[in-house]
mmCIF file of C-alpha atoms (C1' of nucleotides) in Angstrom:
data_model
loop_
_atom_site.group_PDB
_atom_site.id
_atom_site.type_symbol
_atom_site.label_atom_id
_atom_site.label_comp_id
_atom_site.label_asym_id
_atom_site.label_seq_id
_atom_site.Cartn_x
_atom_site.Cartn_y
_atom_site.Cartn_z
ATOM 1 C CA MET A 163 0.000 0.000 0.000
ATOM 2 C CA TRP A 164 2.795 2.432 0.726
ATOM 3 C CA HIS A 165 4.054 1.915 -2.807
ATOM 4 C CA LEU A 166 0.711 3.121 -4.089
ATOM 5 C CA TYR A 167 0.915 6.322 -2.128
ATOM 6 C CA GLU A 168 4.533 6.851 -3.123
ATOM 7 C CA ASP A 169 4.353 6.062 -6.835
ATOM 8 C CA VAL A 170 0.879 7.145 -7.791
ATOM 9 C CA LEU A 171 -0.814 9.318 -5.217
ATOM 10 C CA GLY A 172 2.309 11.293 -4.379
ATOM 11 C CA ASP A 173 1.529 11.343 -0.685
ATOM 12 C CA GLN A 174 4.916 10.783 0.894
ATOM 13 C CA TRP A 175 3.641 11.201 4.436
ATOM 14 C CA ARG A 176 0.946 8.579 4.301
ATOM 15 C CA SER A 177 3.405 6.374 2.493
ATOM 16 C CA LEU A 178 5.926 6.829 5.269
ATOM 17 C CA ILE A 179 3.414 6.041 7.995
ATOM 18 C CA TYR A 180 2.270 2.851 6.278
ATOM 19 C CA ARG A 181 5.818 1.746 5.694
ATOM 20 C CA LYS A 182 6.810 2.440 9.295
ATOM 21 C CA THR A 183 3.748 0.685 10.665
ATOM 22 C CA VAL A 184 4.196 -2.450 8.579
ATOM 23 C CA ASN A 185 7.790 -2.761 9.689
ATOM 24 C CA LYS A 186 6.917 -1.976 13.272
ATOM 25 C CA LEU A 187 4.351 -4.756 13.393
ATOM 26 C CA ARG A 188 6.627 -7.109 11.504
ATOM 27 C CA SER A 189 9.448 -6.579 13.986
ATOM 28 C CA LEU A 190 7.285 -7.518 16.962
ATOM 29 C CA PRO A 191 8.403 -10.722 18.647
ATOM 30 C CA TYR A 192 4.922 -12.135 18.200
ATOM 31 C CA LYS A 193 2.284 -12.262 15.503
ATOM 32 C CA VAL A 194 -0.450 -9.680 15.835
ATOM 33 C CA THR A 195 -3.712 -11.468 16.488
ATOM 34 C CA SER A 196 -5.743 -8.750 18.156
ATOM 35 C CA VAL A 197 -5.965 -4.979 17.873
ATOM 36 C CA GLU A 198 -5.461 -4.734 21.622
ATOM 37 C CA GLN A 199 -1.814 -5.564 21.004
ATOM 38 C CA ILE A 200 -1.271 -2.437 18.947
ATOM 39 C CA ARG A 201 -3.864 0.027 20.193
ATOM 40 C CA GLU A 202 -1.444 1.742 22.571
ATOM 41 C CA MET A 203 1.494 1.923 20.185
ATOM 42 C CA TYR A 204 2.988 5.314 19.507
ATOM 43 C CA GLY A 205 2.363 6.250 15.911
ATOM 44 C CA VAL A 206 -0.588 3.936 15.548
ATOM 45 C CA GLY A 207 -3.829 5.870 15.535
ATOM 46 C CA LYS A 208 -7.509 5.286 14.941
ATOM 47 C CA SER A 209 -7.295 4.684 11.210
ATOM 48 C CA LEU A 210 -4.475 2.210 11.393
ATOM 49 C CA VAL A 211 -6.148 0.235 14.178
ATOM 50 C CA LYS A 212 -9.269 0.075 12.059
ATOM 51 C CA MET A 213 -7.297 -1.196 9.079
ATOM 52 C CA VAL A 214 -5.531 -3.855 11.097
ATOM 53 C CA LYS A 215 -8.872 -4.898 12.568
ATOM 54 C CA GLU A 216 -10.308 -5.347 9.094
ATOM 55 C CA ILE A 217 -7.296 -7.340 7.952
ATOM 56 C CA LEU A 218 -7.491 -9.607 10.986
ATOM 57 C CA GLY A 219 -11.200 -10.122 10.439
ATOM 58 C CA THR A 220 -11.555 -10.482 6.685
ATOM 59 C CA GLY A 221 -8.004 -11.146 5.564
ATOM 60 C CA GLN A 222 -8.092 -8.192 3.222
ATOM 61 C CA LEU A 223 -8.382 -4.440 3.123
ATOM 62 C CA GLN A 224 -11.170 -2.824 1.148
ATOM 63 C CA LYS A 225 -9.365 0.491 0.948
ATOM 64 C CA LEU A 226 -6.376 -1.193 -0.675
ATOM 65 C CA ASP A 227 -8.502 -3.108 -3.152
ATOM 66 C CA ASN A 228 -10.352 0.066 -4.097
ATOM 67 C CA LEU A 229 -7.119 1.967 -4.567
ATOM 68 C CA LYS A 230 -5.641 -0.783 -6.678
ATOM 69 C CA ALA A 231 -8.680 -0.816 -8.935
ATOM 70 C CA GLN A 232 -8.678 2.955 -9.167
ATOM 71 C CA VAL A 233 -4.983 3.309 -9.827
ATOM 72 C CA GLY A 234 -4.539 0.328 -12.071
ATOM 73 C CA GLU A 235 -1.774 0.707 -14.618
ATOM 74 C CA ILE A 236 -0.584 4.084 -13.384
ATOM 75 C CA GLN A 237 1.450 2.473 -10.664
ATOM 76 C CA VAL A 238 3.911 0.725 -12.902
ATOM 77 C CA LEU A 239 4.651 4.031 -14.647
ATOM 78 C CA GLY A 240 5.334 5.678 -11.300
ATOM 79 C CA SER A 241 7.688 2.925 -10.286
ATOM 80 C CA VAL A 242 10.159 3.844 -13.022
ATOM 81 C CA TRP A 243 13.308 5.561 -11.798
ATOM 82 C CA GLY A 244 12.817 9.263 -12.517
ATOM 83 C CA ILE A 245 9.048 9.123 -12.910
ATOM 84 C CA GLY A 246 7.096 10.304 -9.895
ATOM 85 C CA ALA A 247 3.403 10.401 -9.114
ATOM 86 C CA ILE A 248 2.711 13.514 -11.146
ATOM 87 C CA GLN A 249 4.502 12.447 -14.314
ATOM 88 C CA ALA A 250 2.957 8.990 -14.010
ATOM 89 C CA ARG A 251 -0.489 10.558 -14.207
ATOM 90 C CA GLU A 252 0.523 12.806 -17.080
ATOM 91 C CA LEU A 253 1.915 9.885 -19.039
ATOM 92 C CA TYR A 254 -1.181 7.846 -18.333
ATOM 93 C CA LYS A 255 -3.305 10.711 -19.607
ATOM 94 C CA LYS A 256 -1.225 10.698 -22.778
ATOM 95 C CA GLY A 257 -2.089 7.059 -23.308
ATOM 96 C CA PHE A 258 0.964 5.255 -21.991
ATOM 97 C CA ARG A 259 0.123 2.113 -20.109
ATOM 98 C CA THR A 260 3.247 -0.001 -19.729
ATOM 99 C CA VAL A 261 6.955 0.605 -19.350
ATOM 100 C CA LYS A 262 7.410 -0.805 -22.834
ATOM 101 C CA ASP A 263 5.135 1.920 -24.193
ATOM 102 C CA LEU A 264 7.669 4.465 -22.980
ATOM 103 C CA GLU A 265 10.642 2.951 -24.739
ATOM 104 C CA ASN A 266 10.436 5.149 -27.821
ATOM 105 C CA TYR A 267 8.966 8.237 -26.208
ATOM 106 C CA SER A 268 11.316 11.123 -26.894
ATOM 107 C CA SER A 269 10.241 13.531 -24.165
ATOM 108 C CA LEU A 270 11.729 11.647 -21.260
ATOM 109 C CA THR A 271 14.502 13.045 -19.095
ATOM 110 C CA SER A 272 17.815 11.247 -19.220
ATOM 111 C CA MET A 273 17.131 9.684 -15.829
ATOM 112 C CA GLN A 274 13.752 8.450 -16.989
ATOM 113 C CA ARG A 275 15.265 7.017 -20.152
ATOM 114 C CA MET A 276 17.677 4.993 -18.053
ATOM 115 C CA GLY A 277 14.869 3.977 -15.754
ATOM 116 C CA VAL A 278 12.859 2.665 -18.691
ATOM 117 C CA LYS A 279 15.738 0.984 -20.475
ATOM 118 C CA TYR A 280 16.869 -0.974 -17.437
ATOM 119 C CA TYR A 281 13.539 -1.216 -15.675
ATOM 120 C CA ASP A 282 13.597 -4.979 -15.190
ATOM 121 C CA ASP A 283 17.214 -5.158 -14.060
ATOM 122 C CA ILE A 284 16.935 -2.211 -11.685
ATOM 123 C CA ASN A 285 14.063 -3.863 -9.881
ATOM 124 C CA LEU A 286 16.102 -6.955 -9.102
ATOM 125 C CA ARG A 287 17.632 -7.278 -5.668
ATOM 126 C CA ILE A 288 21.411 -7.303 -5.493
ATOM 127 C CA PRO A 289 23.083 -10.039 -3.448
ATOM 128 C CA ARG A 290 25.395 -8.453 -0.882
ATOM 129 C CA ASP A 291 28.355 -10.419 -2.221
ATOM 130 C CA GLU A 292 27.983 -8.563 -5.489
ATOM 131 C CA VAL A 293 27.922 -5.232 -3.659
ATOM 132 C CA ALA A 294 31.111 -6.287 -1.902
ATOM 133 C CA ASP A 295 32.698 -7.128 -5.255
ATOM 134 C CA THR A 296 31.597 -3.798 -6.674
ATOM 135 C CA GLU A 297 33.045 -1.961 -3.686
ATOM 136 C CA LYS A 298 36.304 -3.795 -4.100
ATOM 137 C CA PHE A 299 36.404 -2.994 -7.782
ATOM 138 C CA VAL A 300 35.691 0.701 -7.275
ATOM 139 C CA ARG A 301 38.332 0.783 -4.557
ATOM 140 C CA GLY A 302 40.844 -0.621 -6.994
ATOM 141 C CA VAL A 303 40.057 1.999 -9.624
ATOM 142 C CA VAL A 304 40.083 4.842 -7.116
ATOM 143 C CA GLU A 305 43.392 3.639 -5.731
ATOM 144 C CA THR A 306 45.025 4.213 -9.091
ATOM 145 C CA LEU A 307 43.588 7.734 -9.237
ATOM 146 C CA ALA A 308 44.155 8.762 -5.633
ATOM 147 C CA PRO A 309 46.289 6.344 -3.649
ATOM 148 C CA GLY A 310 45.227 5.997 -0.035
ATOM 149 C CA ALA A 311 41.615 7.024 -0.615
ATOM 150 C CA TRP A 312 38.849 5.456 1.451
ATOM 151 C CA VAL A 313 36.049 3.693 -0.389
ATOM 152 C CA ASN A 314 33.029 2.399 1.516
ATOM 153 C CA ALA A 315 29.788 0.854 0.368
ATOM 154 C CA ALA A 316 27.069 2.343 2.570
ATOM 155 C CA GLY A 317 23.305 1.896 2.385
ATOM 156 C CA SER A 318 21.599 -1.354 3.200
ATOM 157 C CA TYR A 319 24.804 -3.225 2.417
ATOM 158 C CA ARG A 320 26.524 -1.584 5.354
ATOM 159 C CA ARG A 321 23.497 -2.366 7.497
ATOM 160 C CA GLY A 322 24.140 -6.021 6.835
ATOM 161 C CA LYS A 323 21.184 -6.750 4.588
ATOM 162 C CA PRO A 324 21.463 -9.980 2.576
ATOM 163 C CA THR A 325 20.277 -8.173 -0.571
ATOM 164 C CA CYS A 326 20.281 -4.534 -1.584
ATOM 165 C CA GLY A 327 18.199 -2.344 -3.875
ATOM 166 C CA ASP A 328 21.141 -0.340 -5.158
ATOM 167 C CA VAL A 329 24.818 0.283 -4.543
ATOM 168 C CA ASP A 330 25.813 3.360 -2.595
ATOM 169 C CA ILE A 331 29.513 4.136 -2.468
ATOM 170 C CA LEU A 332 31.219 6.891 -0.498
ATOM 171 C CA ILE A 333 34.747 8.083 -1.127
ATOM 172 C CA THR A 334 37.102 10.361 0.750
ATOM 173 C CA HIS A 335 40.801 10.790 1.314
ATOM 174 C CA PRO A 336 42.434 11.104 4.734
ATOM 175 C CA ASP A 337 44.865 13.585 3.222
ATOM 176 C CA GLY A 338 42.846 16.725 2.535
ATOM 177 C CA SER A 339 45.314 18.044 -0.004
ATOM 178 C CA ARG A 340 44.570 15.139 -2.266
ATOM 179 C CA PHE A 341 40.880 15.884 -2.286
ATOM 180 C CA THR A 342 40.930 17.800 -5.537
ATOM 181 C CA SER A 343 42.489 14.994 -7.474
ATOM 182 C CA LEU A 344 40.052 12.634 -5.858
ATOM 183 C CA ARG A 345 36.982 14.480 -7.082
ATOM 184 C CA CYS A 346 37.865 13.524 -10.604
ATOM 185 C CA CYS A 347 36.934 9.930 -9.884
ATOM 186 C CA THR A 348 33.320 10.822 -10.430
ATOM 187 C CA HIS A 349 34.086 12.277 -13.822
ATOM 188 C CA SER A 350 32.651 10.006 -16.440
ATOM 189 C CA SER A 351 36.027 9.858 -18.145
ATOM 190 C CA HIS A 352 37.247 7.883 -15.162
ATOM 191 C CA LEU A 353 34.022 6.223 -14.224
ATOM 192 C CA HIS A 354 33.854 4.401 -17.487
ATOM 193 C CA LEU A 355 36.687 2.340 -16.157
ATOM 194 C CA LEU A 356 34.058 0.855 -13.898
ATOM 195 C CA CYS A 357 31.904 -0.245 -16.760
ATOM 196 C CA SER A 358 32.209 -2.651 -19.576
ATOM 197 C CA HIS A 359 29.907 -0.479 -21.685
ATOM 198 C CA GLN A 360 30.758 3.124 -21.164
ATOM 199 C CA ASP A 361 27.856 4.400 -23.224
ATOM 200 C CA LEU A 362 25.551 3.241 -20.460
ATOM 201 C CA LEU A 363 27.067 5.594 -18.022
ATOM 202 C CA ALA A 364 24.850 8.607 -18.376
ATOM 203 C CA ARG A 365 26.107 10.764 -15.591
ATOM 204 C CA LEU A 366 23.815 13.005 -13.606
ATOM 205 C CA GLY A 367 24.981 15.962 -11.613
ATOM 206 C CA GLY A 368 26.011 19.122 -13.353
ATOM 207 C CA THR A 369 28.455 21.581 -11.913
ATOM 208 C CA GLN A 370 29.714 19.616 -8.990
ATOM 209 C CA PRO A 371 31.837 16.679 -10.028
ATOM 210 C CA ASP A 372 31.424 15.001 -6.659
ATOM 211 C CA MET A 373 28.398 12.847 -7.236
ATOM 212 C CA PHE A 374 27.503 10.202 -9.739
ATOM 213 C CA MET A 375 24.057 8.697 -10.081
ATOM 214 C CA GLY A 376 23.702 6.162 -12.783
ATOM 215 C CA ILE A 377 23.718 2.627 -13.998
ATOM 216 C CA PHE A 378 26.514 0.192 -13.525
ATOM 217 C CA HIS A 379 27.250 -2.987 -15.418
ATOM 218 C CA PHE A 380 29.674 -5.387 -13.879
ATOM 219 C CA GLN A 381 30.901 -8.871 -14.724
ATOM 220 C CA GLY A 382 27.878 -9.839 -16.779
ATOM 221 C CA LYS A 383 25.529 -9.253 -13.866
ATOM 222 C CA PRO A 384 22.267 -7.344 -14.333
ATOM 223 C CA TYR A 385 22.447 -3.581 -14.733
ATOM 224 C CA ARG A 386 22.489 -1.954 -11.306
ATOM 225 C CA ARG A 387 21.635 1.421 -9.893
ATOM 226 C CA ILE A 388 24.710 2.949 -8.333
ATOM 227 C CA ASP A 389 25.495 6.213 -6.547
ATOM 228 C CA ILE A 390 29.066 7.297 -5.984
ATOM 229 C CA LYS A 391 29.696 10.332 -3.831
ATOM 230 C CA VAL A 392 32.977 11.995 -2.975
ATOM 231 C CA TYR A 393 33.204 13.922 0.276
ATOM 232 C CA PRO A 394 36.020 15.857 1.933
ATOM 233 C CA ARG A 395 37.447 14.056 4.950
ATOM 234 C CA HIS A 396 36.005 16.419 7.566
ATOM 235 C CA VAL A 397 32.416 15.673 6.603
ATOM 236 C CA TYR A 398 32.917 11.990 5.829
ATOM 237 C CA ALA A 399 31.479 10.738 9.110
ATOM 238 C CA PHE A 400 28.306 12.753 8.528
ATOM 239 C CA ALA A 401 27.990 11.431 4.996
ATOM 240 C CA LEU A 402 28.567 7.871 6.137
ATOM 241 C CA LEU A 403 25.878 8.233 8.787
ATOM 242 C CA ALA A 404 23.416 9.812 6.380
ATOM 243 C CA PHE A 405 23.898 7.286 3.607
ATOM 244 C CA THR A 406 23.958 4.260 5.842
ATOM 245 C CA GLY A 407 20.499 5.141 7.110
ATOM 246 C CA ASN A 408 18.056 3.796 7.202
ATOM 247 C CA ASP A 409 15.969 6.813 6.395
ATOM 248 C CA VAL A 410 13.705 6.395 9.407
ATOM 249 C CA LEU A 411 16.725 6.433 11.715
ATOM 250 C CA ASN A 412 18.005 9.550 9.937
ATOM 251 C CA ARG A 413 14.708 11.312 10.496
ATOM 252 C CA LYS A 414 14.752 10.313 14.137
ATOM 253 C CA ILE A 415 18.281 11.565 14.773
ATOM 254 C CA ARG A 416 17.780 14.784 12.849
ATOM 255 C CA PHE A 417 14.576 15.438 14.724
ATOM 256 C CA LEU A 418 16.295 14.878 18.062
ATOM 257 C CA ALA A 419 19.250 17.045 17.078
ATOM 258 C CA ARG A 420 16.905 19.879 16.254
ATOM 259 C CA VAL A 421 14.492 19.640 19.158
ATOM 260 C CA LYS A 422 16.908 18.784 21.945
ATOM 261 C CA PHE A 423 19.938 20.842 20.937
ATOM 262 C CA GLY A 424 18.798 23.240 18.239
ATOM 263 C CA TYR A 425 21.234 21.556 15.864
ATOM 264 C CA LYS A 426 20.842 20.944 12.194
ATOM 265 C CA LEU A 427 22.196 17.564 11.157
ATOM 266 C CA SER A 428 22.813 16.606 7.542
ATOM 267 C CA ASP A 429 25.264 14.682 5.400
ATOM 268 C CA GLN A 430 27.318 17.878 5.462
ATOM 269 C CA GLY A 431 27.754 18.254 9.200
ATOM 270 C CA LEU A 432 26.234 19.144 12.541
ATOM 271 C CA PHE A 433 25.417 22.825 12.745
ATOM 272 C CA ILE A 434 24.332 25.020 15.622
ATOM 273 C CA ARG A 435 21.318 27.135 14.935
ATOM 274 C CA GLU A 436 21.879 30.787 15.695
ATOM 275 C CA SER A 437 19.172 33.399 15.544
ATOM 276 C CA LYS A 438 18.937 37.117 16.006
ATOM 277 C CA LYS A 439 15.473 38.552 15.656
ATOM 278 C CA LYS A 440 14.186 37.101 12.407
ATOM 279 C CA ASP A 441 17.491 36.048 10.938
ATOM 280 C CA VAL A 442 18.495 32.453 11.297
ATOM 281 C CA TRP A 443 21.834 31.096 10.308
ATOM 282 C CA PHE A 444 24.083 28.195 11.148
ATOM 283 C CA THR A 445 27.605 28.039 12.480
ATOM 284 C CA GLU A 446 30.372 25.985 11.018
ATOM 285 C CA SER A 447 29.908 22.312 11.635
ATOM 286 C CA ILE A 448 30.817 20.787 14.956
ATOM 287 C CA PRO A 449 33.743 18.591 13.959
ATOM 288 C CA CYS A 450 33.287 14.825 14.162
ATOM 289 C CA GLU A 451 35.800 12.393 12.773
ATOM 290 C CA THR A 452 33.699 9.291 13.295
ATOM 291 C CA GLU A 453 30.042 8.322 13.447
ATOM 292 C CA ARG A 454 30.585 7.430 17.080
ATOM 293 C CA GLU A 455 31.491 11.040 17.830
ATOM 294 C CA ILE A 456 28.309 12.259 16.202
ATOM 295 C CA PHE A 457 26.192 10.006 18.391
ATOM 296 C CA GLU A 458 28.184 11.124 21.445
ATOM 297 C CA LYS A 459 27.578 14.787 20.679
ATOM 298 C CA LEU A 460 23.865 14.008 20.557
ATOM 299 C CA GLY A 461 23.922 12.029 23.779
ATOM 300 C CA LEU A 462 23.008 8.781 22.060
ATOM 301 C CA ASP A 463 24.373 5.279 22.318
ATOM 302 C CA TYR A 464 26.279 4.205 19.263
ATOM 303 C CA PRO A 465 24.268 1.741 17.187
ATOM 304 C CA GLU A 466 26.216 -0.669 15.011
ATOM 305 C CA PRO A 467 25.183 -0.379 11.374
ATOM 306 C CA HIS A 468 23.274 -3.673 11.524
ATOM 307 C CA ASP A 469 21.170 -2.183 14.319
ATOM 308 C CA ARG A 470 20.043 0.704 12.149
ATOM 309 C CA ASN A 471 17.427 -1.117 10.131
ATOM 310 C CA TRP A 472 14.457 0.490 11.929
ATOM 311 C "C1'" DG B 246 -4.239 23.177 10.569
ATOM 312 C "C1'" DG B 247 0.885 22.694 10.276
ATOM 313 C "C1'" DG B 248 4.998 19.820 10.509
ATOM 314 C "C1'" DC B 249 6.770 15.525 9.317
ATOM 315 C "C1'" DA B 250 14.870 16.818 6.865
ATOM 316 C "C1'" DG B 251 16.585 19.299 3.715
ATOM 317 C "C1'" DC B 252 19.303 19.291 -0.349
ATOM 318 C "C1'" DG B 253 20.926 19.508 -5.409
ATOM 319 C "C1'" DC B 254 19.902 18.501 -9.849
ATOM 320 C "C1'" DA B 255 17.082 18.379 -14.497
ATOM 321 C "C1'" DC B 256 13.867 20.690 -16.700
ATOM 322 C "C1'" DG C 253 9.619 27.322 -9.437
ATOM 323 C "C1'" DT C 254 8.320 22.197 -9.794
ATOM 324 C "C1'" DG C 255 9.320 17.313 -9.761
ATOM 325 C "C1'" DC C 256 12.284 13.921 -8.387
ATOM 326 C "C1'" DG C 257 15.499 11.032 -5.800
ATOM 327 C "C1'" DC C 258 18.315 10.661 -2.083
ATOM 328 C "C1'" DG D 148 -1.352 8.735 8.020
ATOM 329 C "C1'" DC D 149 0.208 10.579 13.150
ATOM 330 C "C1'" DC D 150 1.173 14.027 16.661
ATOM 331 C "C1'" DC D 151 0.866 18.511 18.678
#
DNA sequence: GGGCAGCGCAC
DNA sequence: GTGCGC
DNA sequence: GCCC
């Protein structure tokens, strides 16, 4: 159901709630058999209790069935990388019904074109061994460009998941002076070293050469979504934290940082909010060399990456 | 009724 | 400025 | 959707 709200209805907040609730209930040590078990849960309100009640009683959810019928073929359009809820509706209005229909449509963005072309492959899960191999391979290439650089696969791989949806690689160099030469590893001229077919590597990201979002083809495996981001050493811990996630944990920490300390936490640092009358600005980041330091500054216990799944 | 993180990029 | 993905 |  949360996919429906994400891909078609464009309601990210409902989507988030549904996703959180499903995982919350799933992670309970017992199977939910009665609404009494969830009625008091934080974040579970009237509507959700009602839905769970219906599911327990009838084994299905009318609201979901209605939505499915209503939404029909729009959902698959919205599940393409680069096509959101609004464009999905537009395309549907124009008569497109399947991903195949979009193959020869000229008015797609470059991201959408990639999303269409590799739709089936992108939707496959990636075994973590393959992510490890990819990380190793990228590390090897980066080493030739900037010896001594750090290369880490983040995302669900770092959280220990057995399979991943994409590959998320972070790069820095402990020697700040080498940072400039390091940034060039996201230039497509170098990135094509990572691919057997360089024409597939449509690079996104304009002026700043420190991020790559694209498609990666490796050792005859399916085409994979990959992000490669290069950060300066002094913000690396923040980037690692942000891109290890998961996103619900990020929201939680950022919320706490703001409410409890007046901080702003992002992949770029931990900033103190300063205000004078109406003006609000932020100081330079509080330095943290490791993720552990960030959690310390926020008065939190350090969670190992595999404990950051919800 | 507003906030729910906040950003950079393509267009 | 909007849509999108992260 | 939930919480305030």
